[in-house]
Tab-separated table of C-alpha atoms in Angstrom:
chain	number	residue	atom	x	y	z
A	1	UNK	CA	12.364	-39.984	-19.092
A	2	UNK	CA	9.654	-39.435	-21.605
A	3	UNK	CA	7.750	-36.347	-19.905
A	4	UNK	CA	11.020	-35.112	-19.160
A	5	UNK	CA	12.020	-34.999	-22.593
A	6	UNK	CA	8.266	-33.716	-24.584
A	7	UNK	CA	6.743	-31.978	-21.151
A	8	UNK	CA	3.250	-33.771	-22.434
A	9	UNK	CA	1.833	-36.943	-20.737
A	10	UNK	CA	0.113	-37.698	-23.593
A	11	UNK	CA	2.989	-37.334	-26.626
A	12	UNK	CA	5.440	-39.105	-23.515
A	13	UNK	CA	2.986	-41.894	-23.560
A	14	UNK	CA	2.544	-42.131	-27.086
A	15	UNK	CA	5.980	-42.413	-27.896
A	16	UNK	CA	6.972	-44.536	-24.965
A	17	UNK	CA	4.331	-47.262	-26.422
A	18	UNK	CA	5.591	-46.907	-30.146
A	19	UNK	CA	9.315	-46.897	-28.889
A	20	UNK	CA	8.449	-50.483	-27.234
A	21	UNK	CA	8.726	-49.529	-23.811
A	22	UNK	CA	5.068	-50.810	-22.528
A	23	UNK	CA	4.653	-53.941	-21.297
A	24	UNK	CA	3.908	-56.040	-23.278
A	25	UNK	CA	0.179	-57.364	-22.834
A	26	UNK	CA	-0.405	-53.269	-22.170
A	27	UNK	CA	-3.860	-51.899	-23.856
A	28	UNK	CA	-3.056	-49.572	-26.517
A	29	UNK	CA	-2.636	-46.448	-25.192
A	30	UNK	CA	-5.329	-43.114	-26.135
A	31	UNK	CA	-5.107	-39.788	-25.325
A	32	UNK	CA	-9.086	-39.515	-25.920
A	33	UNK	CA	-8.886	-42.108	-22.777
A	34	UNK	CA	-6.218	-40.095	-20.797
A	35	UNK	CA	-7.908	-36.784	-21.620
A	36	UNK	CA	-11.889	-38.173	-20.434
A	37	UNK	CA	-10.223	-39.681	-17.377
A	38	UNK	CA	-8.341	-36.362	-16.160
A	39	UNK	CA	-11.507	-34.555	-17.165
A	40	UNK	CA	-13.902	-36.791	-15.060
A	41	UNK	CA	-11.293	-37.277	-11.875
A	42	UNK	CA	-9.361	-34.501	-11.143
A	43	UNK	CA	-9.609	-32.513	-8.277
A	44	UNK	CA	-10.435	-28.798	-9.579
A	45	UNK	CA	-11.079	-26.974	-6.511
A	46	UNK	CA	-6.939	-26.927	-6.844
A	47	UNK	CA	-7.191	-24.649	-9.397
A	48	UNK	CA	-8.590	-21.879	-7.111
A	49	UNK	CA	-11.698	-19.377	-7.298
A	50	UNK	CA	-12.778	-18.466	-11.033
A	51	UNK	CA	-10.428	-16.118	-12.711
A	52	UNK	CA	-13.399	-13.634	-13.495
A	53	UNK	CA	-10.912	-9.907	-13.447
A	54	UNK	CA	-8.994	-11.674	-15.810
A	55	UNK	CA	-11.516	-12.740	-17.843
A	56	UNK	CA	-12.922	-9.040	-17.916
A	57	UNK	CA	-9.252	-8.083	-18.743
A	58	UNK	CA	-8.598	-10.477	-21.363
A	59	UNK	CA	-12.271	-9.551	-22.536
A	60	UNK	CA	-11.449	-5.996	-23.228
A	61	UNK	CA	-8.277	-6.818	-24.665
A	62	UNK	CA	-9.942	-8.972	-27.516
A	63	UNK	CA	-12.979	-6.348	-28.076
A	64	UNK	CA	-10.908	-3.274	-27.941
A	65	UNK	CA	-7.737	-4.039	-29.297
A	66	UNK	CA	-8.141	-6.784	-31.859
A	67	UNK	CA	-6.272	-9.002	-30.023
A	68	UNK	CA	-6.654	-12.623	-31.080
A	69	UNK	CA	-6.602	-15.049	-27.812
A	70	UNK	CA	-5.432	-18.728	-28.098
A	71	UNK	CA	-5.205	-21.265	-25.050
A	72	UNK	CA	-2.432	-23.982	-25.793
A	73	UNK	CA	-1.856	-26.489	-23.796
A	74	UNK	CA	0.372	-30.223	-23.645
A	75	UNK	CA	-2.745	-31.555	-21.593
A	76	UNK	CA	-5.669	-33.260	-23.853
A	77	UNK	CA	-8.290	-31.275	-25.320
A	78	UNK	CA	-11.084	-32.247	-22.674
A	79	UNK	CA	-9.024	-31.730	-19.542
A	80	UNK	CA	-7.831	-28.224	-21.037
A	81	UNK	CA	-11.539	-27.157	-21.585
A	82	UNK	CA	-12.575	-28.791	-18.235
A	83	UNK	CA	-10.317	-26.187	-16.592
A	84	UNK	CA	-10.986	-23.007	-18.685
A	85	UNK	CA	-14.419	-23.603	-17.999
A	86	UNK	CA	-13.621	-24.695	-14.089
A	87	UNK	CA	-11.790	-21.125	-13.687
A	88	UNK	CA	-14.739	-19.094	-16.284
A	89	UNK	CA	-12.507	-18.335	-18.910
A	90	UNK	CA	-13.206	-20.647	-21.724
A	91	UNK	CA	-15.577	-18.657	-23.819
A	92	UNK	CA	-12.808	-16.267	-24.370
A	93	UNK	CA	-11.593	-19.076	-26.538
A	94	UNK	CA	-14.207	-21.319	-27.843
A	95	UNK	CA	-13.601	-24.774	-29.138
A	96	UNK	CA	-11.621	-22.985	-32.146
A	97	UNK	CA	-9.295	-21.203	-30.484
A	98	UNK	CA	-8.309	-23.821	-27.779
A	99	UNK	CA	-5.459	-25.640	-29.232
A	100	UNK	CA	-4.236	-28.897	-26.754
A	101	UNK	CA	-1.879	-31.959	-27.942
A	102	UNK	CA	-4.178	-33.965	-29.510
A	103	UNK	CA	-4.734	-31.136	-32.141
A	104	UNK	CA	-1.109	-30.732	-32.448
A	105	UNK	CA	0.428	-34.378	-32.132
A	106	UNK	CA	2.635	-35.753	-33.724
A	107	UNK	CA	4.329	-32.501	-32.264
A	108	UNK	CA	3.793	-30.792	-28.697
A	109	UNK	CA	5.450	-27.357	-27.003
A	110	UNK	CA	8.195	-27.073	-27.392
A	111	UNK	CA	8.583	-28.249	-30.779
A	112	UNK	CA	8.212	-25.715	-33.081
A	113	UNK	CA	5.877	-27.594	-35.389
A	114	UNK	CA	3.099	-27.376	-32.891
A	115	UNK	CA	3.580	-23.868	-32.922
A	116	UNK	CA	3.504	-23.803	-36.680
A	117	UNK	CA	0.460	-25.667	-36.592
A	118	UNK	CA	-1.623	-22.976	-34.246
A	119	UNK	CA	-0.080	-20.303	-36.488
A	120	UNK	CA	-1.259	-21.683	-39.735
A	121	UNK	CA	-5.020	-22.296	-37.913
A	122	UNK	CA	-5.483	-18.989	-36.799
A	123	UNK	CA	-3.915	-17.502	-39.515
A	124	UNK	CA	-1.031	-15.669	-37.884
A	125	UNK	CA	1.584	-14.013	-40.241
A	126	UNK	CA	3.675	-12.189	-37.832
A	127	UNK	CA	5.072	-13.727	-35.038
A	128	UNK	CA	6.852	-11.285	-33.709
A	129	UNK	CA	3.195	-10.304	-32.807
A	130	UNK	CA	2.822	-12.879	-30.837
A	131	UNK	CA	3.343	-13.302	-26.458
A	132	UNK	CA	3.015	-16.389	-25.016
A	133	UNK	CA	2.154	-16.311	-21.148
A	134	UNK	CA	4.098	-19.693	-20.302
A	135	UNK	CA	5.276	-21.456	-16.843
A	136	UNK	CA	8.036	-23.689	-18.650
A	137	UNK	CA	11.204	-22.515	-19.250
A	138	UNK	CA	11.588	-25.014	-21.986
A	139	UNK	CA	8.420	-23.217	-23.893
A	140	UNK	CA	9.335	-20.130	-22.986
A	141	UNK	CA	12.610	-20.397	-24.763
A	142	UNK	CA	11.137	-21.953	-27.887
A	143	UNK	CA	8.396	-19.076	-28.087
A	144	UNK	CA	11.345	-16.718	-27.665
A	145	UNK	CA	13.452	-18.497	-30.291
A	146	UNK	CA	10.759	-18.279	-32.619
A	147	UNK	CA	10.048	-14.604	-32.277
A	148	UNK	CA	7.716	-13.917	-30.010
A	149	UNK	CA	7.425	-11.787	-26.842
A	150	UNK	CA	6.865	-14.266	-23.405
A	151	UNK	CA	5.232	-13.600	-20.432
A	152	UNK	CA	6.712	-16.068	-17.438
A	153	UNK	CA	4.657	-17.338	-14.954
A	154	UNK	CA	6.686	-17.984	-12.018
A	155	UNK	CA	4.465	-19.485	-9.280
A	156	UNK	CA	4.498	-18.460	-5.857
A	157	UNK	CA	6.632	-21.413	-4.597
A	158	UNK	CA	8.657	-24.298	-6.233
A	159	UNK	CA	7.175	-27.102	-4.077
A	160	UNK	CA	6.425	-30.083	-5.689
A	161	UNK	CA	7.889	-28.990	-9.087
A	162	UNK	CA	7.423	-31.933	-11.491
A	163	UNK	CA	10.135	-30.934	-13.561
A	164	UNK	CA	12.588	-29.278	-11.365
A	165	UNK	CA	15.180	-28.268	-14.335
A	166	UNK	CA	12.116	-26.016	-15.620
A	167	UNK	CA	12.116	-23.973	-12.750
A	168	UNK	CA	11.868	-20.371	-13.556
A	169	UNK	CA	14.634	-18.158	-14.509
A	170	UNK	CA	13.862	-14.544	-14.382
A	171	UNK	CA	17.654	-14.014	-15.686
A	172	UNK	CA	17.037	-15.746	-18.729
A	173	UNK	CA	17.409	-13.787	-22.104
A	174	UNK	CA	14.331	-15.442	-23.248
A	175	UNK	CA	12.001	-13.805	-20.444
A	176	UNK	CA	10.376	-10.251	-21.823
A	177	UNK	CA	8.144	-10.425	-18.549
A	178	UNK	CA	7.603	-12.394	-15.629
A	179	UNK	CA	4.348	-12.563	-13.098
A	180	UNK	CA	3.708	-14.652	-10.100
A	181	UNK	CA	0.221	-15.775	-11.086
A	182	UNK	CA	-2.220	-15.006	-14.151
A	183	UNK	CA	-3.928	-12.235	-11.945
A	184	UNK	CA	-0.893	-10.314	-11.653
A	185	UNK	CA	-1.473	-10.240	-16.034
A	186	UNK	CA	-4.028	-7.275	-15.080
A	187	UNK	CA	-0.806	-5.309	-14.085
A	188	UNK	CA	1.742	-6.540	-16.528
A	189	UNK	CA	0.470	-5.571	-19.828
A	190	UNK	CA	0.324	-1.611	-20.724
């Protein structure tokens, strides 16, 4: 009910406990405790080979354009880093450029406040300047909403979809672009 709703384990959580809905001898729940525990346990040979084309790509982009690269993510800040640097692609961001929930709660994609909140960090004044390379149809619609060009990544298959209302919709008005998997970026962008 409450990842449905936020798309974030860790805002779902958060508000589930402060909405009463724990048990009630429950520990307090942290998203620093969440975040270390999905960093430390996870099983990141999921995530595939390292992503180094991309990284090149997404390199160049940044040196040669001016192009300003954030990661934002509804995971915790330590998982998130744990998998940039899994698949070799966080020092495209840094630690000031990765943005996660815990630097945006009380808010979380989709709200627009979270958004806000990146803006404001990294200075952005035009939006419309902005593409967000999403796999939620929920975000993808709020980036769109907001102004911003989107980039959907549809996946190669739909089994075991979490969220199976999110499913990609290449016919939605909110779609600018849509790619199977982040390598296919290399191809998508002129």
């Amino acid at each position: 009910e409450y990842f449905a709703k936020y798309h974030s384990t860790a805002k779902a959580l958060t508000v589930a406990q402060k909405d009463g809905r724990f048990p009630p001898n429950a520990p307090e729940f942290s998203v620093v405790h969440l975040a270390n525990y999905w960093a430390d346990k996870l099983d990141y040979t999921k995530l595939g080979p390292p992503k180094r084309d991309v990284f090149t790509f997404l390199e160049t982009l940044q040196r040669d354009h001016n192009v300003t690269l954030v990661a934002f993510s509804n995971g915790p800040r330590n998982y998130v880093k744990r998998v940039l640097e899994e698949l070799e692609l966080f020092d495209l961001f840094g630690d000031e450029r990765l943005f996660a929930v815990d630097d945006v709660l009380p808010y979380c994609k989709p709200e627009k406040e979270a958004f806000q909140t990146i803006f404001d960090c990294i200075g952005c004044t035009s939006v419309e300047s902005c593409v967000m390379v999403e796999d939620s149809m929920k975000n993808i619609r709020s980036a769109k909403s907001l102004g911003m060009k989107t980039i959907l990544v549809t996946g190669s298959n739909e089994e075991g979809r979490i969220l199976p209302e999110d499913k990609p919709d290449l016919k939605d008005d909110a779609v600018d672009c849509s790619i199977s998997k982040i390598e296919d970026l290399l191809n998508a962008l002129p």
